[in-house]
Coordinates of N, CA and C and ligand atoms in Angstrom, one line a residue:
X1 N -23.6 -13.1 -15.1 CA -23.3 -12.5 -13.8 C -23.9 -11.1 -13.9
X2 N -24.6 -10.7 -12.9 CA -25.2 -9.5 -12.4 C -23.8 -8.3 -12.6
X3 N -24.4 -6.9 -13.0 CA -23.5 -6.0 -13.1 C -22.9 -5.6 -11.8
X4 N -24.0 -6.1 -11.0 CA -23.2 -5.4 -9.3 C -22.0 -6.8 -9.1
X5 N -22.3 -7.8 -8.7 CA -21.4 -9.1 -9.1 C -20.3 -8.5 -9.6
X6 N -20.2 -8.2 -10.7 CA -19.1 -7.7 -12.0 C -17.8 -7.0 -11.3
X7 N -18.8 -5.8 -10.8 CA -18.2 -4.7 -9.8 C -17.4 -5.2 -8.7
X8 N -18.2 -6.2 -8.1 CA -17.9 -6.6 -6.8 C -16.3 -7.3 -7.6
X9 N -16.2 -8.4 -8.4 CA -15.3 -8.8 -9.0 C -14.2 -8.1 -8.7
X10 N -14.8 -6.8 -10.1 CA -13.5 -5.9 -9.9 C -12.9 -5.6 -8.4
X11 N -13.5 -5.5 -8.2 CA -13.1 -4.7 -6.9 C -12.2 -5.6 -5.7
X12 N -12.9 -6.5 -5.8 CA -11.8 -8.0 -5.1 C -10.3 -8.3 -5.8
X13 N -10.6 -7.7 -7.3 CA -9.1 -8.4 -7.9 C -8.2 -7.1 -7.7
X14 N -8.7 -6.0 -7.8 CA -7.7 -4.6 -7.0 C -7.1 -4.8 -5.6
X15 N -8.1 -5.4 -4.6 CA -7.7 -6.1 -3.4 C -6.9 -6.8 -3.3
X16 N -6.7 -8.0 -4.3 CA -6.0 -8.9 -4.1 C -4.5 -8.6 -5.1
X17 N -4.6 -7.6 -6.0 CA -3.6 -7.1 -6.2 C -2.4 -6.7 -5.2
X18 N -3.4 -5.6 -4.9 CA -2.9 -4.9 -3.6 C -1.9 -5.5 -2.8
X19 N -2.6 -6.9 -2.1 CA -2.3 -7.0 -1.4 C -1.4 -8.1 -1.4
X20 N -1.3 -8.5 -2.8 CA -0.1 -9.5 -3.2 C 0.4 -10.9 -2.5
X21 N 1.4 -11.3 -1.4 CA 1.2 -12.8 -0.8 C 0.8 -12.5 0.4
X22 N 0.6 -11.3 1.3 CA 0.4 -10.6 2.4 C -1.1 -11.4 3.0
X23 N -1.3 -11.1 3.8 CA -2.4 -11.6 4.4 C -3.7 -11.3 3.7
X24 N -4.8 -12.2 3.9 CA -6.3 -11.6 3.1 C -6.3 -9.8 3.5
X25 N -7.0 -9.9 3.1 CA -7.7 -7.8 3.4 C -9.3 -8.5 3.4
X26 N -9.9 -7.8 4.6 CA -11.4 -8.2 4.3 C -12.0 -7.1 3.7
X27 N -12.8 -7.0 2.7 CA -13.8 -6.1 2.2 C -15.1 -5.7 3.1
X28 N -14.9 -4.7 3.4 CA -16.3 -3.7 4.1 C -17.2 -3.3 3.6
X29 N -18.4 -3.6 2.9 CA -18.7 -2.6 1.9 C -20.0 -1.9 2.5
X30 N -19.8 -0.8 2.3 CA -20.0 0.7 2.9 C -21.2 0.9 2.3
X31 N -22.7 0.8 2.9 CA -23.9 0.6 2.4 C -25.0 2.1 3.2
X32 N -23.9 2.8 3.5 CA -25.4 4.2 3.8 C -25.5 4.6 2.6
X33 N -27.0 5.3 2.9 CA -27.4 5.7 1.7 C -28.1 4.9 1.2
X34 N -27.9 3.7 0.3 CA -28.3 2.6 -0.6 C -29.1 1.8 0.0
X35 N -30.0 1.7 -0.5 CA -31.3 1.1 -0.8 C -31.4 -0.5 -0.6
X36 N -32.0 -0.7 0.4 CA -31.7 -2.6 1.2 C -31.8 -3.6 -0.4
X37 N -32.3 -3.4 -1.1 CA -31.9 -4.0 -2.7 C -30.9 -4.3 -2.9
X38 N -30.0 -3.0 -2.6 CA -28.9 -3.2 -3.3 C -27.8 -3.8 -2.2
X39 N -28.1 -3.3 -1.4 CA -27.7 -4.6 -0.3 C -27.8 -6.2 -0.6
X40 N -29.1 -6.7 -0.5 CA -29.2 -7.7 -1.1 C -29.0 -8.3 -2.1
X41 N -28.9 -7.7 -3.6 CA -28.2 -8.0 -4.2 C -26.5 -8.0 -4.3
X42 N -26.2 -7.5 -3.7 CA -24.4 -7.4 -3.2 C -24.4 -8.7 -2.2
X43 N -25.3 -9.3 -1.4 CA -25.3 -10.5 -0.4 C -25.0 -11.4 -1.9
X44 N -25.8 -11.3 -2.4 CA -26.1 -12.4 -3.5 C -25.0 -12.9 -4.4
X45 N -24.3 -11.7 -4.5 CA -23.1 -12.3 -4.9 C -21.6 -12.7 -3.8
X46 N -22.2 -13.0 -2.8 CA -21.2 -12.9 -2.0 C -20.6 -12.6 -1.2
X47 N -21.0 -10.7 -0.6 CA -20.4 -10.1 -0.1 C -21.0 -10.4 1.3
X48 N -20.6 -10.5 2.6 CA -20.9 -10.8 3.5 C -21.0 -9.8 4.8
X49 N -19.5 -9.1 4.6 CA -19.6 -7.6 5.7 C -19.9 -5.9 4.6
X50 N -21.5 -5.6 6.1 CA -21.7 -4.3 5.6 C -21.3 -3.5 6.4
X51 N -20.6 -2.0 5.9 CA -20.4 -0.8 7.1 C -22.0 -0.1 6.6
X52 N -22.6 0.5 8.2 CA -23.7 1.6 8.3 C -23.0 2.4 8.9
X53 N -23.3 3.6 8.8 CA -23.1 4.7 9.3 C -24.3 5.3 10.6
X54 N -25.5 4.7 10.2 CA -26.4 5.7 11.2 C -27.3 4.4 11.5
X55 N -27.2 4.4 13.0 CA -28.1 3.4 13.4 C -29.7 3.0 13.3
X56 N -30.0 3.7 13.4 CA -31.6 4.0 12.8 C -31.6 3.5 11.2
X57 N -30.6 4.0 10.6 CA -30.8 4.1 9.1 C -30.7 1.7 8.7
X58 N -29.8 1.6 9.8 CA -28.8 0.4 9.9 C -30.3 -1.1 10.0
X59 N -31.4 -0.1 11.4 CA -31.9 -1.0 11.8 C -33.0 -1.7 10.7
X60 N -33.5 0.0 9.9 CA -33.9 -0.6 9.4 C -34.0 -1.7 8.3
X61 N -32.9 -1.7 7.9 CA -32.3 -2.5 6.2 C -32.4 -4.0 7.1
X62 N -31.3 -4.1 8.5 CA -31.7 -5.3 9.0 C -32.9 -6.0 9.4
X63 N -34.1 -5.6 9.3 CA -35.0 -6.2 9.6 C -35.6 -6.8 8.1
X64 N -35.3 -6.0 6.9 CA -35.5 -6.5 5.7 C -34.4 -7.6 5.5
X65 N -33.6 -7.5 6.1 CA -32.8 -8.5 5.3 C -32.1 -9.6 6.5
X66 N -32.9 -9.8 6.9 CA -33.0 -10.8 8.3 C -32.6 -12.0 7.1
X67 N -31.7 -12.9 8.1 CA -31.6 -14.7 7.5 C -30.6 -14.5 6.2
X68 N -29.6 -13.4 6.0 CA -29.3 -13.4 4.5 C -28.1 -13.4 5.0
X69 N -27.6 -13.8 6.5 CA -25.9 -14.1 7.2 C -25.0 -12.9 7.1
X70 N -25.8 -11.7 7.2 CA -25.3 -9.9 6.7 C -24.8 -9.9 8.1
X71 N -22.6 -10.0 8.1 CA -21.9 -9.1 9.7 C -22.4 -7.9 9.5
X72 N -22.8 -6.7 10.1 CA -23.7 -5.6 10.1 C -22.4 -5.1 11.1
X73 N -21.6 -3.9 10.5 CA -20.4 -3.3 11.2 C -20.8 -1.8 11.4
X74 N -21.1 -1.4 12.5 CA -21.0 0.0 12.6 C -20.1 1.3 12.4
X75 N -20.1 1.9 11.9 CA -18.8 3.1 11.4 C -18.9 4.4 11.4
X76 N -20.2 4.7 12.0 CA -20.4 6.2 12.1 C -20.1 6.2 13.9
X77 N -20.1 8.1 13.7 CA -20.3 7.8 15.5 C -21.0 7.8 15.9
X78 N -20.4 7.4 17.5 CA -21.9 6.7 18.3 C -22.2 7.9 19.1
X79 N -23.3 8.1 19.5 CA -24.0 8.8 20.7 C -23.8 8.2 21.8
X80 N -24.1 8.6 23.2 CA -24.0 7.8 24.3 C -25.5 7.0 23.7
X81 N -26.6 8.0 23.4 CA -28.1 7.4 23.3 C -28.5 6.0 22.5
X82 N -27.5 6.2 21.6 CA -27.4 5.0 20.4 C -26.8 3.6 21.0
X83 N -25.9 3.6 22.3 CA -25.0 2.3 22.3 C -26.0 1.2 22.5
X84 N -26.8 1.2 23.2 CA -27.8 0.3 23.9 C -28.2 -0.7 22.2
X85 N -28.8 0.5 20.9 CA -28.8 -0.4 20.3 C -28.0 -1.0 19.0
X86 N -26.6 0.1 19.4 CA -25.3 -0.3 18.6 C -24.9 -1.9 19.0
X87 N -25.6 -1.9 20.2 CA -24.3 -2.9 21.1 C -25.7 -4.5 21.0
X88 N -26.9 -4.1 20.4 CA -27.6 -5.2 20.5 C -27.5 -6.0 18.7
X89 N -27.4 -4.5 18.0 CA -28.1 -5.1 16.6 C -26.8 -5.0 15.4
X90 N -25.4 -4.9 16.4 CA -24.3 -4.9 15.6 C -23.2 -6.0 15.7
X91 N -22.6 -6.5 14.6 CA -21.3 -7.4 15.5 C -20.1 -7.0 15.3
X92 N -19.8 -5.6 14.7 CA -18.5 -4.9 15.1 C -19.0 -3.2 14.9
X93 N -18.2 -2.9 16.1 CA -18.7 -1.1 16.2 C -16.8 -0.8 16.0
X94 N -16.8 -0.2 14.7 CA -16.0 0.5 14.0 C -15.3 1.7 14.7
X95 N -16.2 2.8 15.8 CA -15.9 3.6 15.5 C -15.8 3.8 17.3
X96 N -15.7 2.8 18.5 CA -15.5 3.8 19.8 C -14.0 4.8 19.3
X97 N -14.8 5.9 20.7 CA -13.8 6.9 20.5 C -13.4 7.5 21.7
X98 N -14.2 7.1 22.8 CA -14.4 7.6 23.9 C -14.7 6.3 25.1
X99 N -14.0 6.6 26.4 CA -14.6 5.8 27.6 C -15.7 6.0 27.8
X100 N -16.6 6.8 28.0 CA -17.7 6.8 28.7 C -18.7 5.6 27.9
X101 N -18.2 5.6 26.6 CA -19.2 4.5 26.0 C -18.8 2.9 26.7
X102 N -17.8 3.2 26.9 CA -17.9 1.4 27.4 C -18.4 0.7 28.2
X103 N -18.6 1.3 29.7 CA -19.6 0.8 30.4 C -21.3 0.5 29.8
X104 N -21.7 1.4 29.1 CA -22.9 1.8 28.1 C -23.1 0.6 27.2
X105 N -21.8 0.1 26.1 CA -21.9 -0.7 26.0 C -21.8 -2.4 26.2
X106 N -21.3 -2.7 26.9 CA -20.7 -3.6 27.7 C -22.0 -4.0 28.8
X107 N -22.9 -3.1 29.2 CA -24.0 -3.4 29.7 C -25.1 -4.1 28.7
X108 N -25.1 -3.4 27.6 CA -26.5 -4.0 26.4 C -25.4 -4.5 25.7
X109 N -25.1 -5.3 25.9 CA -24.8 -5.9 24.7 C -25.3 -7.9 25.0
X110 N -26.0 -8.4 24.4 CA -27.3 -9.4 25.1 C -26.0 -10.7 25.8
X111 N -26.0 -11.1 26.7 CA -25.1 -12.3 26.9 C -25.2 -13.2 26.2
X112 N -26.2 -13.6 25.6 CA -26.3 -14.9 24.8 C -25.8 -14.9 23.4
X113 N -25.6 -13.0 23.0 CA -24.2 -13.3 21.6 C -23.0 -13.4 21.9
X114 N -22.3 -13.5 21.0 CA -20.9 -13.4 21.4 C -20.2 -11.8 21.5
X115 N -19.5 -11.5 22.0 CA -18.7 -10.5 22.7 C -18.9 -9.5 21.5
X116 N -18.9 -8.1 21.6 CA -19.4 -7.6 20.5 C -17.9 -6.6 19.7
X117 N -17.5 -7.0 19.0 CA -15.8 -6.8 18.1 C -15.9 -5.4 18.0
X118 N -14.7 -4.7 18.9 CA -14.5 -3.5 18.6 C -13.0 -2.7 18.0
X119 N -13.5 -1.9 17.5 CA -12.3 -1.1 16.9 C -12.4 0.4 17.4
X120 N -10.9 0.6 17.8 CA -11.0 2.4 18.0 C -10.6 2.7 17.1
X121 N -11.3 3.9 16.6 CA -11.2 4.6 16.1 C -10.2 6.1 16.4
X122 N -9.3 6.2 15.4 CA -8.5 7.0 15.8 C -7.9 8.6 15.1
X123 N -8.2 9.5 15.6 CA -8.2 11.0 14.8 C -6.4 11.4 14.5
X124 N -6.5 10.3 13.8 CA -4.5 10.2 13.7 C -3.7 11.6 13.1
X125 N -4.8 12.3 12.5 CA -3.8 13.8 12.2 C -4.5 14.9 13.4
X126 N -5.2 14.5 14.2 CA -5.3 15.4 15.1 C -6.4 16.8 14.8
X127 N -7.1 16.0 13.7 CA -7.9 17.0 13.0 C -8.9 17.9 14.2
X128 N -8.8 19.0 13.7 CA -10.4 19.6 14.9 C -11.5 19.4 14.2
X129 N -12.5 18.8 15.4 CA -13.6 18.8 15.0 C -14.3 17.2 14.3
X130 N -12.9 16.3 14.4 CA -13.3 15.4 13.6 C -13.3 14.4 14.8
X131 N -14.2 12.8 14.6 CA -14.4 11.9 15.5 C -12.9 11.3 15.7
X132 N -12.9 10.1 16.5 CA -11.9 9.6 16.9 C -11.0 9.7 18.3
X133 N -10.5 9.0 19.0 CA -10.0 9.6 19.6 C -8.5 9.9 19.6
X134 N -7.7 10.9 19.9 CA -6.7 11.0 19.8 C -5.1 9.8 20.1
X135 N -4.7 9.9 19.2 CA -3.3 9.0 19.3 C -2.8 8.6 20.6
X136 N -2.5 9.4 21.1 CA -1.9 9.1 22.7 C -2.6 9.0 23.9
X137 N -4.4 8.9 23.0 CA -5.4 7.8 24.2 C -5.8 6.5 24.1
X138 N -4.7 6.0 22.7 CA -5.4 4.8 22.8 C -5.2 4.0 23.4
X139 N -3.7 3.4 24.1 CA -4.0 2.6 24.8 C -4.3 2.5 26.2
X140 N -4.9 3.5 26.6 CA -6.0 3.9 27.5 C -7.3 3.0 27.6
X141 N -7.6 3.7 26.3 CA -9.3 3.6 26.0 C -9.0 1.8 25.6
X142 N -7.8 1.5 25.1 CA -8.1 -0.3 24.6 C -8.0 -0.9 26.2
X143 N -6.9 -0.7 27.0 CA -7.2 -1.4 28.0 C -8.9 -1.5 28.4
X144 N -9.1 0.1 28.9 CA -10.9 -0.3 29.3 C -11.3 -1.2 28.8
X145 N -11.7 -1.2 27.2 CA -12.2 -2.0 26.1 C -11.7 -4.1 26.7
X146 N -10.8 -4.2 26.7 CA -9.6 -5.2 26.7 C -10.7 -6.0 28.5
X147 N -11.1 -5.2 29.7 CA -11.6 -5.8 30.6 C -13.0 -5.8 30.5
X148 N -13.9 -5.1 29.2 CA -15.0 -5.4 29.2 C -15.4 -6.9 29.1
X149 N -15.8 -8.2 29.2 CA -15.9 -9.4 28.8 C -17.1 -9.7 27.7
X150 N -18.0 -8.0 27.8 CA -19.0 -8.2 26.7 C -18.1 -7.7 25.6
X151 N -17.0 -7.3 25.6 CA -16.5 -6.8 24.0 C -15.3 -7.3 24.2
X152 N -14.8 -7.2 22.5 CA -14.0 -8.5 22.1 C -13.2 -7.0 21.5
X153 N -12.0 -6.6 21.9 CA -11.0 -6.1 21.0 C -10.3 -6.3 20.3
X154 N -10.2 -5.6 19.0 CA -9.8 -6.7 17.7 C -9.3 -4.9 17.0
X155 N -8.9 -4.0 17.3 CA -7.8 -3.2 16.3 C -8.4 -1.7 16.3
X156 N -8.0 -1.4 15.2 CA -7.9 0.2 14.9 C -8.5 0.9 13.9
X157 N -8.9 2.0 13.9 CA -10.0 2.1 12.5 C -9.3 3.9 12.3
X158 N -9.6 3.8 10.9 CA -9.2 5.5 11.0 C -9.6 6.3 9.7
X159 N -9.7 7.2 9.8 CA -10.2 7.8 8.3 C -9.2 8.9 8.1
X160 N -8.3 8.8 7.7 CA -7.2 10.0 7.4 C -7.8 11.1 6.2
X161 N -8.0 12.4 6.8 CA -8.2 13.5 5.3 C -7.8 13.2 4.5
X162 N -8.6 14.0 3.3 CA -8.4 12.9 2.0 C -7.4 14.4 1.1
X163 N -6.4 14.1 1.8 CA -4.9 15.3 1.3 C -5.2 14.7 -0.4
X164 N -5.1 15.4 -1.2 CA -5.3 15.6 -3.0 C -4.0 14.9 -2.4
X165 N -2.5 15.1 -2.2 CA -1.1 14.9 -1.8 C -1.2 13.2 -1.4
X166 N -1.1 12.1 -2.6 CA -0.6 10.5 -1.7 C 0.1 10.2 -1.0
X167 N 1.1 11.4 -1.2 CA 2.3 10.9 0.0 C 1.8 11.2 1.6
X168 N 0.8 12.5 1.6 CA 0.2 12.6 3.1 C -0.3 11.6 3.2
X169 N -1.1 11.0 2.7 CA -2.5 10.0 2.7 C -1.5 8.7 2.9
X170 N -0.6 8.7 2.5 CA 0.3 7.1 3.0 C 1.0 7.4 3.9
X171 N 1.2 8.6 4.6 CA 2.1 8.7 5.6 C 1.7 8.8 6.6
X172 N 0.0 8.9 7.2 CA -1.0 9.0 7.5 C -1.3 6.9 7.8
X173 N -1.8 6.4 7.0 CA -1.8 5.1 6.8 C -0.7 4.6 7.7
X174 N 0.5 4.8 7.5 CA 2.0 4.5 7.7 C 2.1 4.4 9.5
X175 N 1.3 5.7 10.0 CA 1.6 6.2 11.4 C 0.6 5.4 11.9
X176 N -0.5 4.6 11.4 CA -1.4 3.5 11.8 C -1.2 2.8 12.0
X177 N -0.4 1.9 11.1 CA 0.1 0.7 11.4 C 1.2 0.7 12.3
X178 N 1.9 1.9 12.5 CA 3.0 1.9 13.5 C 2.4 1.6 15.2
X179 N 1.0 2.3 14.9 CA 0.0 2.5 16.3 C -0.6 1.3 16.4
X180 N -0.9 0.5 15.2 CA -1.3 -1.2 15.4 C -0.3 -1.3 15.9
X181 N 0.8 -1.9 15.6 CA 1.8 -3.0 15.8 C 2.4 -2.6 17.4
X182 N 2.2 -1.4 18.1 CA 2.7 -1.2 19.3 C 1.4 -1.3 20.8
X183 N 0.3 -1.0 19.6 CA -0.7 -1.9 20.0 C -0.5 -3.5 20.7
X184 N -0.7 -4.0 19.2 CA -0.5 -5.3 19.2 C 0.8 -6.0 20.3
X185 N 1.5 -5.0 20.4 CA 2.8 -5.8 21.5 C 2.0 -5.9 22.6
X186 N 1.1 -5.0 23.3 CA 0.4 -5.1 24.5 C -1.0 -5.9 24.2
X187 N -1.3 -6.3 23.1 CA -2.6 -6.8 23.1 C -2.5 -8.0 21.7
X188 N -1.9 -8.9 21.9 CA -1.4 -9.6 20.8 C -2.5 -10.5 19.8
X189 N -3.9 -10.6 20.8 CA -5.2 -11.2 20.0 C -5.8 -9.7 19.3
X190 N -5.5 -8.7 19.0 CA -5.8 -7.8 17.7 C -5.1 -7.8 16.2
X191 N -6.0 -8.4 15.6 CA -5.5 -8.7 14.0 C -6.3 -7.5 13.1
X192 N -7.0 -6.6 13.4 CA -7.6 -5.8 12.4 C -7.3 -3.9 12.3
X193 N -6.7 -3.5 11.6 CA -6.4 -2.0 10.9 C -7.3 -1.9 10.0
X194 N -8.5 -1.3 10.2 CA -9.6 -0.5 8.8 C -9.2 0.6 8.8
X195 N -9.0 0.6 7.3 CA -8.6 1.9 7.2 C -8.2 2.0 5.5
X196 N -8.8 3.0 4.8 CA -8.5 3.1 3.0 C -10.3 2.8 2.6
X197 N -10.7 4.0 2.0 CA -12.1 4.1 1.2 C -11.6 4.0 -0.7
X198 N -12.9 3.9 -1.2 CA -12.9 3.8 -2.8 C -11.7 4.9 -3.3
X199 N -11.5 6.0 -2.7 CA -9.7 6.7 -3.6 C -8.7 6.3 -3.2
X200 N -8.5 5.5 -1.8 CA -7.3 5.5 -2.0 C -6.8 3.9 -1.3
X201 N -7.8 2.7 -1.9 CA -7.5 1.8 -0.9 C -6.5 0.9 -0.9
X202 N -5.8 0.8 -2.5 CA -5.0 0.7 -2.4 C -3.4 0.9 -1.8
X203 N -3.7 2.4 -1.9 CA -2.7 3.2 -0.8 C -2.5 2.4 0.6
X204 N -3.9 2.3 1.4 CA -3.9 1.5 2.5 C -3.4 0.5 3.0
X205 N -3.7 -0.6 1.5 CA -3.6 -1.9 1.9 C -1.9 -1.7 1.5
X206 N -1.3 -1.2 0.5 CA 0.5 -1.2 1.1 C 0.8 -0.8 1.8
X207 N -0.1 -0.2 3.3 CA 0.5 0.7 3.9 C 0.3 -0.7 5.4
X208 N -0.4 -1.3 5.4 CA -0.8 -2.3 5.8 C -2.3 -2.6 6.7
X209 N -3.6 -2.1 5.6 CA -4.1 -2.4 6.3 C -4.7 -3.4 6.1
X210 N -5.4 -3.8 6.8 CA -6.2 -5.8 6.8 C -7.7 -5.5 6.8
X211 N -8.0 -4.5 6.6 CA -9.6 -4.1 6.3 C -10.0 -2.9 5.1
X212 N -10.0 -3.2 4.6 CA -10.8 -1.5 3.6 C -12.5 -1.3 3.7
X213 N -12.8 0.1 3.5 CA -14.3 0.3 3.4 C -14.6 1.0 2.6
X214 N -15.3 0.2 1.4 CA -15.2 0.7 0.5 C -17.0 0.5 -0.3
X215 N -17.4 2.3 -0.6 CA -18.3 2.6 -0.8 C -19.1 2.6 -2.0
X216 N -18.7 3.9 -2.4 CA -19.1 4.5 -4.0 C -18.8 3.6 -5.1
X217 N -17.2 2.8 -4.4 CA -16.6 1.8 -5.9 C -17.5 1.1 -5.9
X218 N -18.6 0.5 -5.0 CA -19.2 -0.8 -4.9 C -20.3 -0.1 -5.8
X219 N -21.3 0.4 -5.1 CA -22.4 0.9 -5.7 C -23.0 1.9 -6.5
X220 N -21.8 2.6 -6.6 CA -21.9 3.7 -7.6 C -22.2 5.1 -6.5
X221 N -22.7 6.2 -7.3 CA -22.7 7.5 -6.3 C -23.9 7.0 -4.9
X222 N -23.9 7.7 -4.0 CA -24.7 7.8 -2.7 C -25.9 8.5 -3.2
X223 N -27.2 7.6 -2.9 CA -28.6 8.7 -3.0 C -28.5 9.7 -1.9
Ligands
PLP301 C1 -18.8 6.6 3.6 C2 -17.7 6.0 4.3 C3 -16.8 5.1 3.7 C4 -16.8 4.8 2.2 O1 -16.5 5.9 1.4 P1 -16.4 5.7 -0.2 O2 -15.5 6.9 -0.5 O3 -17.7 5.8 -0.7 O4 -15.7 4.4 -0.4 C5 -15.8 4.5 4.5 N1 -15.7 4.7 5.8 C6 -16.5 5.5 6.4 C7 -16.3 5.8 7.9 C8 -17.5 6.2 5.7 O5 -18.3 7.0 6.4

């Protein structure tokens, strides 16, 4: 077995630690930076969903790695300029945060794929300056989302600061899931919370989440 394989291993049996008789967790693995190689060799052993961060950076690896059955998840933010081709060359955008993108996307997104899987993204400590949209807009922004028929709402994404403090970083986690599940009463077809990178993903997944994105564990440092 390949040393990335090996990794990838590891990193599934922490997951499945984690996550004990509880539901799967799906693995994200978090490919800016890294070199469409190592992409493909992470296909190769199995890994199926990538997070990109920059669309440009995204488009190009997919044209290398066309036919290799790569979900291609978007996770950085979007521009208004970018949705057109977030919404063609992605099958989950990670990170709305804002209404004005929905009409934007919901227009390009091609009819002949299926509905294009979204997650808000949510700035759950209220940080300044940071993406997401604030707590007490989401179910705002999900309804919009919820009457687009080009997009398919499916949960909550969030990147809580990375407090040195576990107890912030799970209490943080904690206040997400409380925001899925009150979610979920109004919107009961959303099954996905991303949320927990390479420090602290375990934290996450007891906190409850059903997605991790996880980066550096996979591939080592970022070029
Ligand atoms: C880079 C990134 C990750 C992965 O971070 P690691 O610490 O390398 O695991 C996860 N989510 C988002 C939104 C990122 O930008």
């Amino acid at each position: 077995m390949s040393a990335r394989c090996v990794t990838l291993e590891a990193v599934c049996r922490r997951i499945a630690a984690a996550q004990g008789d509880g539901p799967g967790v799906r693995l994200l693995a978090v490919s800016k930076r890294q070199p469409a190689a190592a992409l493909r060799e992470l296909a190769g052993c199995g890994q199926r969903a990538f997070g990109e961060n920059y669309v440009q950076e995204a488009l190009a690896k997919q044209r290398e790695l066309a036919g290799l059955g790569i979900e291609w998840h978007l996770i950085g933010p979007l521009q208004s300029n970018k949705c057109r081709e977030a919404a063609r060359h992605f099958d989950w955008l990670e990170s709305l945060d804002r209404a004005k993108l929905v009409p934007l996307l919901a227009a390009a997104r091609p009819p002949q794929r299926p509905p294009l899987n979204v997650l808000i993204q949510v700035n759950i400590e209220g940080e300044a300056g940071k993406s997401g949209c604030a707590p007490q807009d989401v179910e705002t922004l999900a309804r919009q989302v919820a009457q687009a028929p080009a997009l398919a709402l499916r949960g909550l994404m969030a990147i809580p600061a990375p407090h040195p403090d576990s107890a912030r970083r799970v209490d943080a986690f904690r206040r997400m899931r409380a925001r899925f599940e009150t979610l979920r009463a109004e919107f009961p077809g959303i099954d996905t919370l991303s949320m927990g990178m390479s420090e602290d993903f375990e934290l996450a997944i007891a906190a409850g989440a059903t997605e991790v994105r996880i980066g550096s564990a996979l591939f080592g440092p970022r070029g």
